[in-house]
Coordinates of C-alpha atoms in Angstrom, one line a residue:
X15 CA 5.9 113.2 77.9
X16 CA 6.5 112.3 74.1
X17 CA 5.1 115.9 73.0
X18 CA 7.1 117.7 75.7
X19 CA 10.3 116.0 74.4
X20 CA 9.0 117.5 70.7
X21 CA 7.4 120.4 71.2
X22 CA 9.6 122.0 75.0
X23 CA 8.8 125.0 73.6
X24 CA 5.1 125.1 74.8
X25 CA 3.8 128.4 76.7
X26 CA 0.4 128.3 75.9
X27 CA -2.7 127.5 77.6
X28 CA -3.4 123.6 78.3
X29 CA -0.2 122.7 77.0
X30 CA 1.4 119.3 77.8
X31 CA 3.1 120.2 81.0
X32 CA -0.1 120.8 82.7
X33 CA -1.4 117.9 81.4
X34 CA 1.1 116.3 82.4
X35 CA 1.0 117.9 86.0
X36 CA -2.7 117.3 86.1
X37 CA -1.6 113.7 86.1
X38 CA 1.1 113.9 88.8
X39 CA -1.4 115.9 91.0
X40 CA -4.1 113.1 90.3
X41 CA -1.5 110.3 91.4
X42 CA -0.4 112.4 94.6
X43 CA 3.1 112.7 93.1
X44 CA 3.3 116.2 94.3
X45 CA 7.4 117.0 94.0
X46 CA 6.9 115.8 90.2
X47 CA 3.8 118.0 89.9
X48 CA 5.7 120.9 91.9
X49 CA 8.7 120.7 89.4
X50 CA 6.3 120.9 85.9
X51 CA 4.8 123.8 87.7
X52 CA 7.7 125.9 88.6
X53 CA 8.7 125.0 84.6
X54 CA 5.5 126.9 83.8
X55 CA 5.9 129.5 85.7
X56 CA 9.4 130.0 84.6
X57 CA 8.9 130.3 80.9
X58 CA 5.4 131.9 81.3
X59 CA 4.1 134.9 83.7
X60 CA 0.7 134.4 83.2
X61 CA 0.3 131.2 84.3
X62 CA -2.1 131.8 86.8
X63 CA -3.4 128.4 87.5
X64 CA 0.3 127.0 87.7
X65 CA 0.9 130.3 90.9
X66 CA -2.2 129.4 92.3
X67 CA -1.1 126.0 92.6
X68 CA 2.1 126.8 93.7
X69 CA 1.5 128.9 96.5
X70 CA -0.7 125.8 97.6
X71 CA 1.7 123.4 97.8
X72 CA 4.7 126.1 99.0
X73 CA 1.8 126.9 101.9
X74 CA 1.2 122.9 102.7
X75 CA 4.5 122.8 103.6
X76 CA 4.8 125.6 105.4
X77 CA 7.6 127.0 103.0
X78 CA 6.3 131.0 102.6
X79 CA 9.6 132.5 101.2
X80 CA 8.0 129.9 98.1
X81 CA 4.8 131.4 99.0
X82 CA 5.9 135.3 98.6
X83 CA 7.9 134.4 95.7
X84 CA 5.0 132.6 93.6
X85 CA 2.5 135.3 94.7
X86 CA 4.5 138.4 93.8

């Protein structure tokens, strides 16, 4: 969290949000992961991993307008 509050500006690969997801998937704190995600996705297009992983949660819960929007 400390290098997100100095460095929000991240986009690139293995950055500290998706670290910092990693953690929030690993502690079943999915809405926290969810949130760090959608921040990825926002500020980067080709965020792959962070879509993927999107469009597994969006499907889990059965929401697909999430679904169409993180696959498109």
């Amino acid at each position: 969290r400390k290098l997100i509050e100095l460095y929000p500006e991240q986009r690139h690969g293995g950055n500290a949000y998706e670290k910092l997801a990693l953690v929030h998937r690993r502690l079943g704190e999915t809405d926290d992961e969810r949130g760090l995600l959608a921040h990825i996705a926002a500020v980067n297009s080709d965020a792959q991993s962070a879509y993927l992983r999107l469009i597994e949660l969006d499907s889990a819960r059965n929401d697909w307008a999430a679904v169409l929007t993180n696959a498109t």
